[in-house]
CSV table of C-alpha atoms and ligand atoms in Angstrom, one decimal:
chain,number,residue,atom,x,y,z
A,1,MET,CA,3.1,-5.0,20.8
A,2,THR,CA,1.0,-8.1,20.9
A,3,SER,CA,-2.3,-6.8,19.4
A,4,LEU,CA,-1.5,-8.3,16.0
A,5,GLU,CA,-1.1,-11.8,17.2
A,6,GLY,CA,-3.4,-14.2,15.3
A,7,LYS,CA,-5.0,-11.4,13.3
A,8,VAL,CA,-5.5,-12.1,9.5
A,9,ILE,CA,-3.9,-9.3,7.5
A,10,ILE,CA,-4.1,-9.2,3.7
A,11,ILE,CA,-1.3,-7.2,2.0
A,12,THR,CA,-1.5,-6.6,-1.8
A,13,GLY,CA,1.7,-6.0,-3.8
A,14,ALA,CA,3.6,-8.1,-1.2
A,15,SER,CA,6.2,-9.4,-3.7
A,16,SER,CA,8.5,-6.4,-3.5
A,17,GLY,CA,9.3,-3.0,-2.2
A,18,ILE,CA,7.0,-1.5,0.5
A,19,GLY,CA,4.5,-4.4,0.5
A,20,GLN,CA,7.3,-6.9,1.2
A,21,GLY,CA,8.8,-4.5,3.8
A,22,ILE,CA,5.4,-4.3,5.6
A,23,ALA,CA,5.1,-8.2,5.7
A,24,VAL,CA,8.6,-8.6,7.1
A,25,HIS,CA,8.0,-5.8,9.6
A,26,VAL,CA,4.8,-7.2,11.0
A,27,ALA,CA,5.9,-10.9,10.9
A,28,PRO,CA,7.5,-11.0,14.4
A,29,TYR,CA,4.2,-9.9,15.9
A,30,LYS,CA,2.7,-13.2,14.8
A,31,PRO,CA,-0.3,-12.3,12.6
A,32,LYS,CA,-1.7,-14.6,10.0
A,33,LEU,CA,-0.5,-13.0,6.7
A,34,VAL,CA,-2.1,-13.2,3.4
A,35,LEU,CA,0.5,-12.2,0.8
A,36,ALA,CA,-1.1,-11.2,-2.6
A,37,ALA,CA,0.6,-10.3,-5.9
A,38,ARG,CA,1.1,-11.5,-9.4
A,39,ASN,CA,4.7,-12.6,-9.0
A,40,ILE,CA,4.8,-15.9,-7.2
A,41,THR,CA,8.6,-16.0,-6.9
A,42,GLY,CA,8.5,-12.6,-5.2
A,43,LEU,CA,5.7,-13.8,-2.9
A,44,GLN,CA,7.7,-16.9,-2.0
A,45,ALA,CA,10.7,-14.7,-1.2
A,46,THR,CA,8.6,-12.5,1.1
A,47,SER,CA,7.1,-15.6,2.7
A,48,LEU,CA,10.6,-17.1,3.4
A,49,GLN,CA,11.8,-13.9,5.0
A,50,CYS,CA,8.7,-13.9,7.3
A,51,GLU,CA,9.4,-17.5,8.3
A,52,LYS,CA,13.0,-16.6,9.2
A,53,LEU,CA,11.6,-14.0,11.5
A,54,GLY,CA,9.5,-16.6,13.4
A,55,LEU,CA,6.2,-16.7,11.6
A,56,VAL,CA,5.3,-20.3,11.1
A,57,ALA,CA,4.5,-21.4,7.5
A,58,LYS,CA,0.9,-22.4,8.3
A,59,ASN,CA,0.2,-18.8,9.2
A,60,ILE,CA,1.3,-17.5,5.8
A,61,LEU,CA,-0.9,-17.8,2.7
A,62,THR,CA,0.4,-16.6,-0.7
A,63,VAL,CA,-2.2,-16.0,-3.3
A,64,GLN,CA,-1.4,-15.1,-6.9
A,65,CYS,CA,-3.5,-12.1,-7.6
A,66,ASP,CA,-3.7,-9.5,-10.4
A,67,VAL,CA,-5.6,-6.7,-8.5
A,68,SER,CA,-6.9,-5.3,-11.8
A,69,LYS,CA,-9.1,-8.4,-12.3
A,70,ASP,CA,-12.3,-8.6,-10.2
A,71,ASP,CA,-12.3,-12.4,-10.2
A,72,ASN,CA,-8.8,-12.4,-8.7
A,73,LEU,CA,-9.9,-10.1,-5.9
A,74,GLU,CA,-13.0,-12.3,-5.3
A,75,ASN,CA,-10.7,-15.4,-5.2
A,76,LEU,CA,-8.3,-13.6,-2.8
A,77,VAL,CA,-11.1,-12.9,-0.2
A,78,ASP,CA,-12.7,-16.4,-0.7
A,79,THR,CA,-9.3,-18.2,-0.3
A,80,THR,CA,-8.5,-16.1,2.8
A,81,ILE,CA,-11.9,-16.9,4.5
A,82,LYS,CA,-11.6,-20.6,3.6
A,83,THR,CA,-8.1,-20.8,5.0
A,84,PHE,CA,-8.2,-18.5,8.0
A,85,GLY,CA,-12.0,-17.9,8.6
A,86,SER,CA,-11.7,-14.1,9.2
A,87,ILE,CA,-10.1,-10.8,7.9
A,88,TYR,CA,-8.9,-8.2,10.4
A,89,GLY,CA,-6.5,-6.0,8.3
A,90,LEU,CA,-6.4,-5.1,4.7
A,91,VAL,CA,-3.5,-3.2,3.3
A,92,ASN,CA,-4.2,-2.0,-0.2
A,93,ASN,CA,-0.6,-1.5,-1.3
A,94,ALA,CA,-0.3,-2.6,-4.9
A,95,GLY,CA,0.2,0.3,-7.2
A,96,TYR,CA,2.1,1.6,-10.2
A,97,SER,CA,2.7,4.5,-12.5
A,98,THR,CA,3.8,5.4,-16.0
A,99,LYS,CA,5.7,8.5,-16.8
A,100,ALA,CA,3.5,10.9,-18.7
A,101,ASN,CA,2.0,14.3,-18.3
A,102,ILE,CA,-1.6,14.9,-19.3
A,103,GLU,CA,-0.8,15.7,-22.9
A,104,GLU,CA,1.3,12.7,-23.4
A,105,THR,CA,-1.0,10.2,-21.5
A,106,ASP,CA,-2.1,7.2,-23.4
A,107,MET,CA,-5.7,6.6,-22.2
A,108,LYS,CA,-5.1,2.9,-21.9
A,109,ASP,CA,-2.4,3.7,-19.3
A,110,TYR,CA,-4.8,6.0,-17.6
A,111,ASP,CA,-7.4,3.3,-17.3
A,112,GLY,CA,-4.8,0.7,-16.2
A,113,ILE,CA,-3.4,3.0,-13.4
A,114,MET,CA,-6.9,3.9,-12.2
A,115,ARG,CA,-7.9,0.3,-12.2
A,116,VAL,CA,-4.9,-0.9,-10.0
A,117,ASN,CA,-4.5,2.2,-7.8
A,118,LEU,CA,-8.1,3.2,-7.2
A,119,ARG,CA,-10.7,0.6,-8.4
A,120,ALA,CA,-8.8,-2.4,-6.9
A,121,PRO,CA,-8.6,-0.8,-3.3
A,122,PHE,CA,-12.3,0.2,-3.7
A,123,TYR,CA,-13.5,-3.3,-4.8
A,124,LEU,CA,-11.3,-5.2,-2.5
A,125,SER,CA,-12.4,-3.1,0.5
A,126,LYS,CA,-16.0,-3.6,-0.5
A,127,LEU,CA,-15.5,-7.4,-0.6
A,128,CYS,CA,-13.9,-7.3,2.8
A,129,ILE,CA,-16.4,-4.9,4.6
A,130,PRO,CA,-18.6,-7.7,6.1
A,131,HIS,CA,-15.5,-9.5,7.4
A,132,LEU,CA,-13.9,-6.2,8.8
A,133,LYS,CA,-17.2,-5.4,10.6
A,134,ASN,CA,-17.1,-8.8,12.2
A,135,SER,CA,-13.6,-8.5,13.4
A,136,LYS,CA,-13.7,-4.6,14.1
A,137,GLY,CA,-10.6,-4.5,11.8
A,138,CYS,CA,-9.0,-1.8,9.8
A,139,VAL,CA,-7.9,-0.8,6.3
A,140,VAL,CA,-4.7,0.9,5.4
A,141,ASN,CA,-4.5,2.4,1.9
A,142,MET,CA,-1.1,3.1,0.3
A,143,SER,CA,-1.3,6.6,-1.0
A,144,SER,CA,1.6,9.0,-1.8
A,145,MET,CA,2.8,12.5,-1.0
A,146,VAL,CA,2.0,13.3,-4.6
A,147,SER,CA,-1.7,13.0,-3.6
A,148,LYS,CA,-1.2,16.3,-1.8
A,149,LYS,CA,1.5,17.9,-4.0
A,150,GLY,CA,1.2,16.8,-7.7
A,151,VAL,CA,4.1,16.1,-10.0
A,152,PRO,CA,3.2,16.9,-13.6
A,153,ASP,CA,5.1,14.0,-15.3
A,154,ILE,CA,3.1,11.3,-13.3
A,155,ALA,CA,-0.2,13.0,-13.8
A,156,THR,CA,-2.5,10.0,-13.7
A,157,TYR,CA,-0.7,8.5,-10.7
A,158,CYS,CA,-1.2,11.7,-8.8
A,159,LEU,CA,-4.9,11.8,-9.5
A,160,SER,CA,-5.3,8.1,-8.6
A,161,LYS,CA,-3.6,8.8,-5.2
A,162,ALA,CA,-5.7,11.9,-4.5
A,163,ALA,CA,-8.9,10.0,-5.2
A,164,LEU,CA,-7.6,7.2,-3.0
A,165,ASP,CA,-7.2,9.7,-0.1
A,166,HIS,CA,-10.9,10.7,-0.6
A,167,PHE,CA,-11.9,7.1,-0.7
A,168,THR,CA,-10.2,6.7,2.7
A,169,HIS,CA,-12.3,9.5,4.1
A,170,LEU,CA,-15.5,8.1,2.7
A,171,LEU,CA,-14.9,4.6,3.8
A,172,ALA,CA,-13.9,5.7,7.3
A,173,ALA,CA,-17.1,7.6,7.6
A,174,GLU,CA,-19.2,4.7,6.2
A,175,ILE,CA,-17.8,1.9,8.4
A,176,GLY,CA,-16.5,3.8,11.4
A,177,PRO,CA,-19.9,3.2,13.2
A,178,SER,CA,-19.2,-0.5,13.0
A,179,GLY,CA,-15.8,-0.1,14.7
A,180,VAL,CA,-13.7,-0.4,11.6
A,181,ARG,CA,-10.9,2.2,11.1
A,182,VAL,CA,-9.6,3.3,7.7
A,183,ASN,CA,-6.4,5.4,7.1
A,184,SER,CA,-4.1,6.3,4.2
A,185,VAL,CA,-0.3,6.3,4.4
A,186,SER,CA,1.4,8.8,2.1
A,187,PRO,CA,5.1,8.0,1.5
A,188,GLY,CA,7.6,10.4,0.1
A,189,HIS,CA,10.4,9.0,-2.1
A,190,ILE,CA,11.1,5.5,-0.9
A,191,SER,CA,14.0,3.4,-2.4
A,192,THR,CA,12.2,0.7,-4.4
A,193,GLU,CA,12.1,-0.4,-8.1
A,194,ILE,CA,8.9,1.6,-8.7
A,195,PHE,CA,10.7,4.5,-10.4
A,196,LYS,CA,12.5,2.4,-12.9
A,197,LYS,CA,9.3,0.5,-13.6
A,198,THR,CA,7.6,3.9,-14.2
A,199,GLY,CA,10.1,4.7,-16.9
A,200,PHE,CA,12.6,7.0,-15.4
A,201,SER,CA,16.1,6.6,-16.8
A,202,ASP,CA,19.1,6.1,-14.4
A,203,GLU,CA,20.2,9.6,-15.1
A,204,GLU,CA,16.7,11.1,-14.4
A,205,LEU,CA,16.5,9.0,-11.3
A,206,THR,CA,19.9,10.1,-10.0
A,207,LYS,CA,18.9,13.7,-10.5
A,208,LYS,CA,15.5,13.2,-8.9
A,209,GLU,CA,17.0,11.5,-5.9
A,210,ALA,CA,19.6,14.2,-5.3
A,211,MET,CA,16.9,16.8,-5.6
A,212,ILE,CA,14.7,15.0,-3.1
A,213,GLN,CA,17.5,14.6,-0.6
A,214,GLU,CA,18.3,18.3,-0.9
A,215,ILE,CA,14.7,19.5,-0.1
A,216,THR,CA,14.1,16.8,2.5
A,217,PRO,CA,14.8,18.0,6.1
A,218,LEU,CA,16.0,14.5,7.1
A,219,ARG,CA,18.4,14.5,4.0
A,220,ARG,CA,17.8,11.0,2.9
A,221,LEU,CA,15.5,8.9,0.8
A,222,GLY,CA,13.0,6.7,2.7
A,223,GLN,CA,13.3,2.9,3.1
A,224,PRO,CA,10.4,0.4,2.9
A,225,GLU,CA,10.8,-0.1,6.7
A,226,ASP,CA,10.1,3.6,7.4
A,227,VAL,CA,6.7,3.1,5.8
A,228,ALA,CA,6.2,-0.3,7.3
A,229,LYS,CA,6.6,1.1,10.9
A,230,LEU,CA,3.6,3.5,10.3
A,231,VAL,CA,1.5,0.8,8.7
A,232,LYS,CA,2.1,-1.6,11.7
A,233,PHE,CA,1.1,1.2,14.0
A,234,LEU,CA,-2.1,1.9,12.1
A,235,LEU,CA,-2.9,-1.8,12.1
A,236,SER,CA,-2.4,-2.2,15.8
A,237,ASP,CA,-4.5,-1.2,18.8
A,238,GLU,CA,-2.0,1.6,19.4
A,239,ALA,CA,-4.0,3.4,16.7
A,240,SER,CA,-7.4,2.6,18.2
A,241,TYR,CA,-8.8,6.1,17.9
A,242,ILE,CA,-7.3,7.1,14.6
A,243,THR,CA,-9.4,6.9,11.5
A,244,GLY,CA,-10.0,8.8,8.2
A,245,GLU,CA,-6.4,10.2,8.3
A,246,THR,CA,-3.9,10.5,5.5
A,247,ILE,CA,-0.5,10.4,7.1
A,248,LEU,CA,2.7,11.5,5.4
A,249,VAL,CA,5.9,9.5,5.9
A,250,ASP,CA,8.2,11.6,3.8
A,251,GLY,CA,11.1,12.8,6.0
A,252,GLY,CA,9.4,16.3,5.8
A,253,THR,CA,9.8,16.5,2.0
A,254,ILE,CA,6.6,18.4,1.3
A,255,ASN,CA,6.1,20.1,4.7
A,256,PRO,CA,5.1,23.7,3.8
A,257,VAL,CA,7.3,25.1,6.5
A,258,PHE,CA,10.4,23.9,4.7
A,259,SER,CA,9.5,23.6,1.0
B,1,NAD,N1,8.5,4.0,-3.6
B,1,NAD,C1,7.9,5.1,-3.4
B,1,NAD,O1,8.6,6.2,-3.4
B,1,NAD,C2,6.5,5.3,-3.2
B,1,NAD,C3,6.0,6.6,-2.8
B,1,NAD,C4,4.6,6.8,-2.6
B,1,NAD,C5,3.8,5.7,-2.7
B,1,NAD,N2,4.2,4.5,-3.1
B,1,NAD,C6,3.3,3.4,-3.2
B,1,NAD,O2,3.6,2.3,-2.5
B,1,NAD,C7,3.1,1.1,-3.1
B,1,NAD,C8,4.2,0.1,-3.3
B,1,NAD,O3,5.1,0.6,-4.2
B,1,NAD,P1,6.7,0.3,-4.2
B,1,NAD,O4,7.4,1.5,-4.1
B,1,NAD,O5,6.9,-0.8,-3.1
B,1,NAD,O6,6.9,-0.4,-5.6
B,1,NAD,P2,7.0,-1.8,-6.2
B,1,NAD,O7,6.9,-1.7,-7.6
B,1,NAD,O8,8.1,-2.5,-5.5
B,1,NAD,O9,5.7,-2.4,-5.5
B,1,NAD,C9,4.5,-2.4,-6.1
B,1,NAD,C10,3.8,-3.6,-6.0
B,1,NAD,O10,2.5,-3.6,-6.5
B,1,NAD,C11,2.3,-4.7,-7.3
B,1,NAD,N3,1.4,-4.5,-8.4
B,1,NAD,C12,1.3,-3.6,-9.4
B,1,NAD,N4,0.3,-3.8,-10.2
B,1,NAD,C13,-0.3,-4.9,-9.8
B,1,NAD,C14,-1.5,-5.7,-10.1
B,1,NAD,N5,-2.1,-5.4,-11.3
B,1,NAD,N6,-1.8,-6.7,-9.4
B,1,NAD,C15,-1.1,-7.1,-8.3
B,1,NAD,N7,-0.1,-6.4,-7.9
B,1,NAD,C16,0.3,-5.3,-8.6
B,1,NAD,C17,3.7,-4.9,-7.9
B,1,NAD,O11,3.8,-6.2,-8.4
B,1,NAD,C18,4.6,-4.8,-6.6
B,1,NAD,O12,4.5,-5.9,-5.8
B,1,NAD,C19,2.4,1.6,-4.4
B,1,NAD,O13,1.0,1.8,-4.2
B,1,NAD,C20,3.1,2.9,-4.7
B,1,NAD,O14,2.2,3.8,-5.4
B,1,NAD,C21,5.6,4.3,-3.3
């Protein structure tokens, strides 16, 4: 697949987990990658992995960026344009959760999660729209299977991802006429650090993972690469007539035929 060669792709949350997996997976296709996250050490590790896969250093830009801050998002777009002159792909991947049902939720956490998981993709996409129209590019939003089937103990996270799916539909309708595609990817349970960061104990996590494996037809947890393959497809010309979709990559976990 050569359609990503020379295309400028921004990936938020690229310092770990799925975001890092996406960068590493697309690197051999020779795009120009803009890796954004708060953690510079993690970004440098991602960048090194991409270089080992043949992407030359001058085609990798790392930008320290807290997506909850508007000026950081504005700087991300400005720096990308100053460095590479265009934007073809935007992967809104950064996200997090805390462990709380509705009754337990601290409203500061509610605001924080909504800001990172929903407001940041909204504002960053808005800033990129003129550039995406110029390049006839695409947006991929990192949603979750819990946008479709909620889990009570991560209530705010579920709401943020459900709203992100609707944002995908609205943005696809708005900028489709300019030739820009917008899709959501909805992973199931993928092996990353997100669950520990969310506040699940080792014991809770072991139980949760065993349960997921049991109900998942493919009988395993997902890996970042499983998600990255779908993101690469959606960024490429192979997906030229696909827009406004929210696509599960969950090993069948929430397929109503099985669960
Ligand atoms: N792992 C899963 O099972 C799973 C399932 C469904 C959806 N997702 C989604 O995938 C995305 C990536 O998660 P992951 O599993 O790789 O976890 P992760 O914790 O490894 O990655 C999340 C990334 O987002 C970044 N991030 C969080 N807040 C940020 C902020 N304010 N500014 C900049 N970056 C910020 C983190 O630093 C990190 O790089 C998230 O949107 C998550 O909701 C993950």
